[in-house]
Coordinates of C-alpha atoms in Angstrom, one line a residue:
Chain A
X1 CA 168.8 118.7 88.9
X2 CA 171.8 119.8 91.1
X3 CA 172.4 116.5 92.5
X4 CA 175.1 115.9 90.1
X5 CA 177.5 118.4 91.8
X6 CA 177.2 117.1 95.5
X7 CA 178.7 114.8 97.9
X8 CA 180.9 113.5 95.5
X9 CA 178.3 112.1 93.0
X10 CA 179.6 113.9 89.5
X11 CA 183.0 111.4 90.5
X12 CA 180.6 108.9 90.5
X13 CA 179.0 109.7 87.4
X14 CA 181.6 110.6 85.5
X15 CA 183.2 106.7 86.3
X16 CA 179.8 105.4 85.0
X17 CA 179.8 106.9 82.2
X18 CA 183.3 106.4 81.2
X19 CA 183.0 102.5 82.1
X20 CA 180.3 102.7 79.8
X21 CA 181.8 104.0 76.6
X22 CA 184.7 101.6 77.7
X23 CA 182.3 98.4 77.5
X24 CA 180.5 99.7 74.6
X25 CA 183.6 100.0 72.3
X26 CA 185.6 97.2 73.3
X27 CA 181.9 95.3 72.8
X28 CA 181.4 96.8 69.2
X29 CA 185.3 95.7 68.4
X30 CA 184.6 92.1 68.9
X31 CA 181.1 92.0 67.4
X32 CA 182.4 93.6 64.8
X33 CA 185.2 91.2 64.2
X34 CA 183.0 88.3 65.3
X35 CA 180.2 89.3 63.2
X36 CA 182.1 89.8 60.1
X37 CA 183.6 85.9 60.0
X38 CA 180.4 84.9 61.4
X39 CA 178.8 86.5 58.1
X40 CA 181.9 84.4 56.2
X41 CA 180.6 81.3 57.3
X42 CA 177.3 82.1 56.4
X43 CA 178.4 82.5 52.5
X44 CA 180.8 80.0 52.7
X45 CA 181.1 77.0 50.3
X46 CA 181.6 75.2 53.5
X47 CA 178.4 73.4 54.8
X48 CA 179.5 73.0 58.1
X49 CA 181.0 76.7 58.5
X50 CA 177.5 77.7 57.1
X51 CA 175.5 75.8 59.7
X52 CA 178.1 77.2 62.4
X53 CA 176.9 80.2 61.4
X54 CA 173.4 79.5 61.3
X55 CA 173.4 78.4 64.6
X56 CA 175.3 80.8 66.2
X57 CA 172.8 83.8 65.0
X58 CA 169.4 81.4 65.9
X59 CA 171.0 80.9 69.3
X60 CA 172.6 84.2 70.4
X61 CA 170.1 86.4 68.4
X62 CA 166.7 84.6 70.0
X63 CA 168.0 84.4 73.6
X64 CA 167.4 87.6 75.6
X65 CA 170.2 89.6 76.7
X66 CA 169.8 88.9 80.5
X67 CA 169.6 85.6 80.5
X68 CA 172.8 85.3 77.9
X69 CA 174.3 87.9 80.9
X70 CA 173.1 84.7 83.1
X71 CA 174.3 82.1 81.1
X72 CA 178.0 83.7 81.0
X73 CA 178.6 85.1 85.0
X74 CA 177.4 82.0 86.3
X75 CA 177.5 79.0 83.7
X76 CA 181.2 79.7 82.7
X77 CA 182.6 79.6 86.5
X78 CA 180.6 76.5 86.8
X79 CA 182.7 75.2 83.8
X80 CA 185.6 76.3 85.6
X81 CA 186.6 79.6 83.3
X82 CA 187.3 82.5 85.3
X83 CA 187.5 86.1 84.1
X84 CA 186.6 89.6 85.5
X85 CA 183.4 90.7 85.5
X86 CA 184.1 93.3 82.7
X87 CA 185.2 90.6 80.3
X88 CA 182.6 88.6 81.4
X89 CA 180.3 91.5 79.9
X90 CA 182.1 91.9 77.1
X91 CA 181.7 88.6 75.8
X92 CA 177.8 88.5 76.9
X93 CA 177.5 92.0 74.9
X94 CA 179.9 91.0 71.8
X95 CA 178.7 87.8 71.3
X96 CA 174.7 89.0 71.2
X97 CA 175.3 91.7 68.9
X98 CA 177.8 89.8 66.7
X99 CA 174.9 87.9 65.6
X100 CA 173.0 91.0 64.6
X101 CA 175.8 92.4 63.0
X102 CA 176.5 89.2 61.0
X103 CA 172.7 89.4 59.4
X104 CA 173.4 92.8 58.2
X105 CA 176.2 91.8 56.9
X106 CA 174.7 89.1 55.1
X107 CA 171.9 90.9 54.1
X108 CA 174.6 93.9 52.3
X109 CA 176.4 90.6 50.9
X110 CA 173.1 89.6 48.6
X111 CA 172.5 93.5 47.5
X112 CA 175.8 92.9 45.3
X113 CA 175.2 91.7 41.9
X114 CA 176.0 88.1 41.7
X115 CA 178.0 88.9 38.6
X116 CA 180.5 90.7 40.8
X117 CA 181.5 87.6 42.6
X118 CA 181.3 85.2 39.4
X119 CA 183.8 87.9 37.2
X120 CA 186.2 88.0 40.7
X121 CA 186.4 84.2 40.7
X122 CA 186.7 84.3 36.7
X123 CA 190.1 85.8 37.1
X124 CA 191.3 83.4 39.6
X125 CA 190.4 85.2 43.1
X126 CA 190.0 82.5 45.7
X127 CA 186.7 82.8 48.4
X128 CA 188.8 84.8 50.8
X129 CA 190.1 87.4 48.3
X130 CA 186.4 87.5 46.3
X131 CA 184.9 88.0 49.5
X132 CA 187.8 90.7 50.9
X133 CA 188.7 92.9 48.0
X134 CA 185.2 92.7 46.1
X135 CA 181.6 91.6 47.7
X136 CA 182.7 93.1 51.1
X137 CA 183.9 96.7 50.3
X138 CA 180.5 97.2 48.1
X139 CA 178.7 95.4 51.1
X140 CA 179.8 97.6 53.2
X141 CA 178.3 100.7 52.0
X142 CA 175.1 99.5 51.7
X143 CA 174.9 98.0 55.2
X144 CA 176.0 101.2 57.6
X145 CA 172.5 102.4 58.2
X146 CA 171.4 99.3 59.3
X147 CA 174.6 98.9 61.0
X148 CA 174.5 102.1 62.9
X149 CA 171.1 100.9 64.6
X150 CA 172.8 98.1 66.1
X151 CA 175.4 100.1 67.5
X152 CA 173.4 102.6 68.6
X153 CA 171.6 99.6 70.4
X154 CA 174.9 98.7 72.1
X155 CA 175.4 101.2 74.3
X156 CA 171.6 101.0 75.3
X157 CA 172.1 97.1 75.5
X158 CA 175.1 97.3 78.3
X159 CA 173.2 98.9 81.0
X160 CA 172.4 95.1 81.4
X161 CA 176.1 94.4 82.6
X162 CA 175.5 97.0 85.5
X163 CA 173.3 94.2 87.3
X164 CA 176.3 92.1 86.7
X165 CA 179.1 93.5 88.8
X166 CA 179.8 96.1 86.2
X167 CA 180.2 99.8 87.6
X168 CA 178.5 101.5 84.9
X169 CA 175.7 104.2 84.6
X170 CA 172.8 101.8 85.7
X171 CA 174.9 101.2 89.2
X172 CA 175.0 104.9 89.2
X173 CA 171.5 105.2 89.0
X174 CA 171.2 102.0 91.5
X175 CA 173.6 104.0 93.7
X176 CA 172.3 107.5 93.8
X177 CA 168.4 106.2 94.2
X178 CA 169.9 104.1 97.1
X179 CA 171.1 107.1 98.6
X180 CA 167.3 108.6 98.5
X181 CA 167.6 111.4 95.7
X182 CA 165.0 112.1 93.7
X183 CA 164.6 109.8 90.6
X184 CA 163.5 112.2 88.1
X185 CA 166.4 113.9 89.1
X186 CA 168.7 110.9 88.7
X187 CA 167.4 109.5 85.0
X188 CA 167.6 113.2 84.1
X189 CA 171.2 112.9 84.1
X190 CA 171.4 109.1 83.3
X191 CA 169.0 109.5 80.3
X192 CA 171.3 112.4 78.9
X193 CA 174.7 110.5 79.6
X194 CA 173.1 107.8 76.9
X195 CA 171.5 109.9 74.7
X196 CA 175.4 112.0 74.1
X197 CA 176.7 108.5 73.3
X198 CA 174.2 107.5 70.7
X199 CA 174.1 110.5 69.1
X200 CA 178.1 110.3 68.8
X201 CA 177.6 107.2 67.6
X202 CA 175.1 108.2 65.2
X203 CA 177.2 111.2 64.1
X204 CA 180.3 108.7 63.0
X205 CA 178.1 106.7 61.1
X206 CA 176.9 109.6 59.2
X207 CA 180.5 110.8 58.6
X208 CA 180.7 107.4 57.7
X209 CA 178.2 107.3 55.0
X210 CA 179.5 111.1 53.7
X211 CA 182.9 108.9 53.2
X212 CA 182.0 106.4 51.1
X213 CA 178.8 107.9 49.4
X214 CA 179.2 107.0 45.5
X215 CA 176.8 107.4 42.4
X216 CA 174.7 105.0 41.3
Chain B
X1 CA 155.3 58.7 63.0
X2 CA 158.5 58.3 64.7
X3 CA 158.0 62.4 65.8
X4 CA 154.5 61.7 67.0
X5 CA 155.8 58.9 69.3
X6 CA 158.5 61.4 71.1
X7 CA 156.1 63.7 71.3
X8 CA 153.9 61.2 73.4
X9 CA 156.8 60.0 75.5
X10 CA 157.8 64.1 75.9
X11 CA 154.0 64.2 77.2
X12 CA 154.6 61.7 79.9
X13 CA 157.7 63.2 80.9
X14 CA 156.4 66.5 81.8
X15 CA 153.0 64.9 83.0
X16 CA 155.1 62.6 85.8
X17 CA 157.4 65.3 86.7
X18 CA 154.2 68.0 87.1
X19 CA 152.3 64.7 89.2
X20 CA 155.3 64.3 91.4
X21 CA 155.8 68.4 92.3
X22 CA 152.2 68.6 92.9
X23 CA 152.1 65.2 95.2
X24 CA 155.6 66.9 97.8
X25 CA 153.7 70.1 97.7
X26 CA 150.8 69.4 98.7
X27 CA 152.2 67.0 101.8
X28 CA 155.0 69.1 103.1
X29 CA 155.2 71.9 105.0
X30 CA 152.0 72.0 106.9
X31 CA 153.9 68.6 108.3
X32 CA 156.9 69.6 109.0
X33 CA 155.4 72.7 110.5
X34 CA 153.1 70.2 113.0
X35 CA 156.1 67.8 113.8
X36 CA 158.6 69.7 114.2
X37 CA 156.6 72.3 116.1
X38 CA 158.2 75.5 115.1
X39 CA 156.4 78.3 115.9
X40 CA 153.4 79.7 114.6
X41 CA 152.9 82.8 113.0
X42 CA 150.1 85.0 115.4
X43 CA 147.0 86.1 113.9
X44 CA 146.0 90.1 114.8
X45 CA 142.4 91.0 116.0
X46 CA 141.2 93.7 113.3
X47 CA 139.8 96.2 115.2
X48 CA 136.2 97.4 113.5
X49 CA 135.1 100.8 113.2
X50 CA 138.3 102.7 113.3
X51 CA 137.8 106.8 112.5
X52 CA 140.8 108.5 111.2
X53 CA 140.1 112.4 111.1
X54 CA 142.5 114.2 108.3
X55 CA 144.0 111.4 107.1
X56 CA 143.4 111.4 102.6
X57 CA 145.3 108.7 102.5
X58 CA 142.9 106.5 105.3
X59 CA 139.7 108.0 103.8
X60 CA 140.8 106.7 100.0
X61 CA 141.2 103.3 101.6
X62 CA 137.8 102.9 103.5
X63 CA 136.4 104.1 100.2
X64 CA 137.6 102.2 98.0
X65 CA 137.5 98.8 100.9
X66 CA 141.0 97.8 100.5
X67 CA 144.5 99.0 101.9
X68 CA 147.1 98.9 99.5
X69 CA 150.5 97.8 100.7
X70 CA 153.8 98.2 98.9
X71 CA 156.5 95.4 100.3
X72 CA 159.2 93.2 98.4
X73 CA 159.0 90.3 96.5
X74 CA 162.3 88.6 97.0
X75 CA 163.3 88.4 100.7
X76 CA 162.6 85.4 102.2
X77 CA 161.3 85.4 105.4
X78 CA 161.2 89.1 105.3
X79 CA 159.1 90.0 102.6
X80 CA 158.8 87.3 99.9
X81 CA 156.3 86.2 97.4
X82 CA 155.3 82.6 97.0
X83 CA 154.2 82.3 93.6
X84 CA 153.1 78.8 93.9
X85 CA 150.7 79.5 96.5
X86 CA 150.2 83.1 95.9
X87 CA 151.1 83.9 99.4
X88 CA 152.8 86.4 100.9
X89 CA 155.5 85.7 104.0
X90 CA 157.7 87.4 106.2
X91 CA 158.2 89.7 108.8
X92 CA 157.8 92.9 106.8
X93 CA 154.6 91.1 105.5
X94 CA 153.5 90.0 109.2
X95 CA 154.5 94.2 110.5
X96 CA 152.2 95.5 107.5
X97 CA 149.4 93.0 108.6
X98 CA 149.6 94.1 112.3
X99 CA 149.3 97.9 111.3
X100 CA 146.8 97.1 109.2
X101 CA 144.5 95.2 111.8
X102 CA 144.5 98.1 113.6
X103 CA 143.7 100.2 110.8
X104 CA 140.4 98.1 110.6
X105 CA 141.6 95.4 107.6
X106 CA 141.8 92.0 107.8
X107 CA 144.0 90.1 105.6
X108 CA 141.5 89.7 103.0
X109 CA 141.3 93.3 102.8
X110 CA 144.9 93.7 102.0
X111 CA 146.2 93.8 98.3
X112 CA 149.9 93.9 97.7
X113 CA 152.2 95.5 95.5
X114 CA 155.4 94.5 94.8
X115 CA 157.8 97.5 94.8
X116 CA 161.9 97.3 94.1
X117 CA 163.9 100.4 96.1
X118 CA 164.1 103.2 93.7
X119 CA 160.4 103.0 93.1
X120 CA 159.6 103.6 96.5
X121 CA 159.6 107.4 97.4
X122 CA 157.6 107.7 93.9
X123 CA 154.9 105.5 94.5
X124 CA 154.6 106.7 97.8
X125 CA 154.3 110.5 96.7
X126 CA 152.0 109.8 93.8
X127 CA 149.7 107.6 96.5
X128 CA 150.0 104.5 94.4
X129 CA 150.3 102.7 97.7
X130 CA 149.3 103.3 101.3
X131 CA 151.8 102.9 103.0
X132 CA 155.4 100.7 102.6
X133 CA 157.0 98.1 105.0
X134 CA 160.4 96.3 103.0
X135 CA 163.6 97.0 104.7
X136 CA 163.2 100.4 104.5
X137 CA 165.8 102.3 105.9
X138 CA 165.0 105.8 107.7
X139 CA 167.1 108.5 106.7
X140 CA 167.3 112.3 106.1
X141 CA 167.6 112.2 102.2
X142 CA 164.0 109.9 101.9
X143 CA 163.0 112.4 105.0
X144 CA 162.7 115.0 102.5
X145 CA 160.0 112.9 100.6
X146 CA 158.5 110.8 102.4
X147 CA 157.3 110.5 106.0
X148 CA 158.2 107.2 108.5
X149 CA 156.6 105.6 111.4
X150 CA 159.1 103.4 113.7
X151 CA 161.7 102.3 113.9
X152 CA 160.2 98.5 114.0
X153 CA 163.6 97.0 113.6
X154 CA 167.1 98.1 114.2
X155 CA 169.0 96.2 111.6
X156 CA 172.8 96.2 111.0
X157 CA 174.9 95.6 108.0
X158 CA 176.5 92.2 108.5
X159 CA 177.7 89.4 106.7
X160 CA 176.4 85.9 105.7
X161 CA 178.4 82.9 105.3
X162 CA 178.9 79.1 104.9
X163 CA 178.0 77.3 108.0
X164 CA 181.5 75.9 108.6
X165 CA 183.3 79.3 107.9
X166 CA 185.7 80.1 110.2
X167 CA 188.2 82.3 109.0
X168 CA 185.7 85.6 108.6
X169 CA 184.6 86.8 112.4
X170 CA 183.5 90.4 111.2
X171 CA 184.0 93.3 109.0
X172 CA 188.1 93.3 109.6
X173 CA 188.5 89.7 108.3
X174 CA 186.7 90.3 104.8
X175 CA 190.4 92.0 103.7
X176 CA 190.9 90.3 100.3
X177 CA 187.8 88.3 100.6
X178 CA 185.6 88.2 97.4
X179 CA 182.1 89.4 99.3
X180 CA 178.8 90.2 97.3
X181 CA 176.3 92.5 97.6
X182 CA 173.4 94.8 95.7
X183 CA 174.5 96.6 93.2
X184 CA 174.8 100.3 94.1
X185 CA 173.5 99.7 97.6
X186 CA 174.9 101.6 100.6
X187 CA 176.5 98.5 101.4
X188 CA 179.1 98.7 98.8
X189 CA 180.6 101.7 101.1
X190 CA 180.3 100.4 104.5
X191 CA 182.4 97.6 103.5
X192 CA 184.5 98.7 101.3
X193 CA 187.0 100.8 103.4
X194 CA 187.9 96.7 104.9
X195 CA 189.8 96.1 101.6
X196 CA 187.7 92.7 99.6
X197 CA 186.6 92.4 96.4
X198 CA 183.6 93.3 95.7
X199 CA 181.3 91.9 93.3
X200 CA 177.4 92.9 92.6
X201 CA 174.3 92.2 91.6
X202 CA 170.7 92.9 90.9
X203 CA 169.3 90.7 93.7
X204 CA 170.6 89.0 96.5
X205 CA 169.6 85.8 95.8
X206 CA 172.3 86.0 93.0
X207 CA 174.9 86.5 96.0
X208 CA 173.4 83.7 97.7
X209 CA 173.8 81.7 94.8
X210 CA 177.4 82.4 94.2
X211 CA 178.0 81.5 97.9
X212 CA 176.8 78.4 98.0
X213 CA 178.7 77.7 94.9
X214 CA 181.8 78.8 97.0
X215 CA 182.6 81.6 94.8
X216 CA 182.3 84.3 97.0
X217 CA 183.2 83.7 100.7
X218 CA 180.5 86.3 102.1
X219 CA 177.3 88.2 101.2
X220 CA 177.2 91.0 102.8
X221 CA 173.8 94.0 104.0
X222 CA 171.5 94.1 106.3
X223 CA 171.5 91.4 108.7
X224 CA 167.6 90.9 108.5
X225 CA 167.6 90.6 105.0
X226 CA 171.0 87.8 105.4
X227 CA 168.8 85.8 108.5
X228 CA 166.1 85.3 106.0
X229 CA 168.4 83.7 103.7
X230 CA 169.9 82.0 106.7
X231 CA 166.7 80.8 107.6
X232 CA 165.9 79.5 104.0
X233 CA 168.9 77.4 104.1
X234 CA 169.5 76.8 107.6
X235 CA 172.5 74.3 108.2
X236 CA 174.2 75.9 105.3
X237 CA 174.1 79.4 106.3
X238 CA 175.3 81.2 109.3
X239 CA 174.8 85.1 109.8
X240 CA 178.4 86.1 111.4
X241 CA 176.6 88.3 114.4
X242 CA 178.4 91.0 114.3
X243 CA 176.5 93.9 112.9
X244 CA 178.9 97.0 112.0
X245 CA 176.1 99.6 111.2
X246 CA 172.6 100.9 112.2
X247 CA 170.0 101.1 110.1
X248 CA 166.6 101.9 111.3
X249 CA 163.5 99.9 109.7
X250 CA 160.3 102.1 109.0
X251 CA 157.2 101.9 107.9
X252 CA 157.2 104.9 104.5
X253 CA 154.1 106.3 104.3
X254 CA 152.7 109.7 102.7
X255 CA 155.0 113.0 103.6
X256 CA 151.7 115.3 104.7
X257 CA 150.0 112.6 106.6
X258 CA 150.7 113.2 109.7
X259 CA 147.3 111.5 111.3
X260 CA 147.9 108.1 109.8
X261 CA 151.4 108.5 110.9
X262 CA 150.1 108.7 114.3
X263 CA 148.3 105.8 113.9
X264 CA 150.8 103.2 112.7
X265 CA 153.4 104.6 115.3
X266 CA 150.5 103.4 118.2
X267 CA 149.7 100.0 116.1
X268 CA 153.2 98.9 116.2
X269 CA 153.7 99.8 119.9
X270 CA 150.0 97.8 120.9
X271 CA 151.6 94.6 119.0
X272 CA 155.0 95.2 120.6
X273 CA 153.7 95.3 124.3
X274 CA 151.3 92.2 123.5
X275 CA 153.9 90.1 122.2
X276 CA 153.0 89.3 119.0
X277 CA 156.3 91.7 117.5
X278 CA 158.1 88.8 119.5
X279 CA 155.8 86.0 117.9
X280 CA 156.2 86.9 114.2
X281 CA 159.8 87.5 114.8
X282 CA 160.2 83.9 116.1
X283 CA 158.4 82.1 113.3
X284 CA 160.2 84.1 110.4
X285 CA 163.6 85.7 110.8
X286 CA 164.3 83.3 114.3
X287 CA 164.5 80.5 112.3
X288 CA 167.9 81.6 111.2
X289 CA 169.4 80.7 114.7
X290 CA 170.4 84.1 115.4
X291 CA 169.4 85.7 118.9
X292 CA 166.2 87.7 118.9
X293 CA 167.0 91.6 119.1
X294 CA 165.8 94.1 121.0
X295 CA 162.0 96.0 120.3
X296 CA 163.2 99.4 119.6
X297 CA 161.5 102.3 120.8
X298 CA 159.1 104.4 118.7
X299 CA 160.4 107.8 117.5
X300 CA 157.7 110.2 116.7
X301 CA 159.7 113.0 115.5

């Protein structure tokens, strides 16, 4: 288990698991913000916004993660778009779990009484302020469990992008078995590095929950 | 109706296409390999009645009547699967088939396991496999758990690049270069301290890919491993030739074994003296072009 603290590998380690966390967040941002007008569309009077929607989760939430890595680091350059290999990951990561978080989304969006959005519009709200100030906000209470899953599946999620030019804590643990150490020894610390993120990430969504806990 | 009738020209499609495959398949490359009279892989005599005193590993074999071999999957020419003929080719394949003769087991005999590198020193321990020939690299970290018998192949890290390449001679000229290589493999290092970009993936045929596309100018680790690739896609391909490290190719077998040790370190010096090292090497990795190297000599530490 000591193999952390020689030659220079708890450097090594420590950049994994930073670039990690990095990924991760900066992921969860944009699926979060992707997944919530994703989940617009898919209420939306707007047939074509609604089969945007529909498409985009059948697509991106059917196709598996590696080959969507696939598609991105070496369709996209074919199409003549050119970005790091960071944001390339990014927008493999984002885009697959936007779709998931969409469906929760949409699936907190039908656990509020239909009367909620019929008495918002009665007074004159238009789609975007119904859906803002009053199916949203009730939405969203009832969706962070389910919600915390797919983040917690994230981090788990990006170890793909270290097989994609990404120096992250798989490449540490492609690095260090390279070098010869022992595996065990080397998914010991891997293994742990994940399992502090998803329990933080667990732990906010609890705080989360604490917050906006009301009585029914 | 309409559905039924795309569904019947969909039908034909895939029927034609599947017709056509099987029809250059089945023609080509025993052809080729006739006309063009490119050298034939050697067959090894298995030698019959072979006793191995103290060796688990050997006496598990015998028992059980077949040797099992770890090797990789994805090296062409080196150690490579062909899953449309369920064959296996290459010159790690050809090295494990020599040591094996001499072990007392024809080819028949043999049954293969595809292993990637960090599952190596494991499988090895555990005695999954019987011994491992894939570009393994002797050094003192795997040392410590597992035993080697060679070196059957000095290799050198080097770099591959398009045929008509000029402007990248060697290791100094890759300075703002875009090269590729494994992810996390000691090749990252050795190059690194030239000054290109790196970029990385799982495999190498992901590097390869990216370099025929022409976004990456080099791929760069072990010149073996870059002359099979050469030699998949010769007159696209060139290995530069200028290796800048050493790395020493053994056979990984079972720490505590120190009799079959023994034994594969005298098979692979019998089929280096009687040429047939020399013959596999010319009918896998010589196809790249590249000069054949030197046999080097057996350490039995």
């Amino acid at each position: 288990m000591g193999i952390m603290f020689e030659n220079g590998n708890f450097a090594l380690f420590r950049d994994g698991f930073l670039q990690t966390i990095e990924l991760s967040a900066i992921s969860a941002v944009l699926a979060m913000l992707l997944g919530t007008l994703l989940a617009a569309f898919r209420v939306s009077p707007i047939p074509a916004l609604r089969a945007f929607g529909t498409g985009w989760v059948t697509i991106f939430r059917n196709t598996p993660l590696t080959l969507l890595f696939f598609a991105v680091e070496f369709g996209l350059p074919a199409l003549d778009v050119h970005f790091s290999h960071f944001t390339f990951a990014v927008l493999a990561l984002g885009f697959y779990t936007a779709s998931f978080v969409c469906e929760v989304l949409r699936s907190g969006i039908n656990t509020v009484p239909l009367g909620q959005a019929e008495a918002a519009r009665s007074l004159g709200m238009t789609f975007g302020q119904t859906l803002g100030l009053v199916v949203l906000p009730q939405a969203a209470r009832t969706v962070l469990p389910p919600l915390s899953s797919v983040f917690i599946a994230l981090p788990r999620n990006s170890a793909i992008a270290g097989a994609f030019s990404v120096d992250e804590l798989y490449h540490v643990q492609q690095t260090l078995s390279e070098q010869g150490y022992s595996i065990f020894a080397i998914f010991f610390w891997v293994a742990l590095a994940y399992l502090v993120i998803s329990a933080a990430v667990n732990l906010l969504f609890r705080f989360l929950e604490k917050l906006t806990a009301v009585a029914r | 109706m309409r559905t039924r009738r795309i569904i019947a020209a969909a039908l034909c499609a895939v029927a034609l296409t599947a017709t056509t495959a099987a029809c250059g398949k089945s023609g080509s490359p025993s052809d080729s390999a006739a006309t063009a009279g490119a050298p034939q892989l050697p067959t090894y005599q298995v030698k019959s009645d072979v006793k191995l005193d103290g060796s688990k590993t050997f006496a598990e074999a015998k028992k059980r009547g077949k040797l099992i071999i770890g090797a990789k999957a994805d090296q062409p020419f080196l150690g490579f699967e062909d899953l449309t003929t369920n064959t296996r080719n290459g010159f790690d394949i050809e090295v494990a088939k020599m040591v094996a003769a001499d072990l007392g087991f024809s080819p028949d005999q043999i049954q293969w396991q595809t292993l990637v590198s960090s599952q190596r020193e494991p499988a090895i321990a555990n005695g999954q496999i019987d011994y491992y020939v894939g570009t393994y690299s002797i050094n003192d970290e795997r040392k410590k758990q597992v035993s080697f018998a060679g070196p059957y192949y000095i290799a050198g890290q080097d770099l591959l690049v398009a045929k008509d390449n000029t402007s990248i001679t060697g290791p100094e000229s890759t300075k703002d270069k875009n090269v590729c290589t494994a992810t996390g493999s000691t090749s990252i290092k050795n190059i690194e301290k030239y000054g290109p970009k790196i970029t990385q993936y799982d495999g190498y045929s992901a590097c390869v890919e990216k370099l025929l596309s022409g976004e990456v100018d080099a791929v760069t680790t072990d010149d073996a491993i870059l002359k099979g690739f050469a030699s998949k896609y010769a007159g696209k391909l060139k290995v530069v030739g200028k290796p800048f490290t050493t790395e020493n190719y053994g056979v990984g077998l079972n720490k505590d074994d120190k009799a079959l040790r023994d034994a594969i370190s005298d098979a692979l010096k019998a089929h280096q003296d009687n040429g047939d090292w020399k013959k596999a090497y010319d009918a896998t990795l010589g196809l790249s072009g590249s000069p054949t190297p030197a046999i080097p000599p057996l350490v039995r530490y």
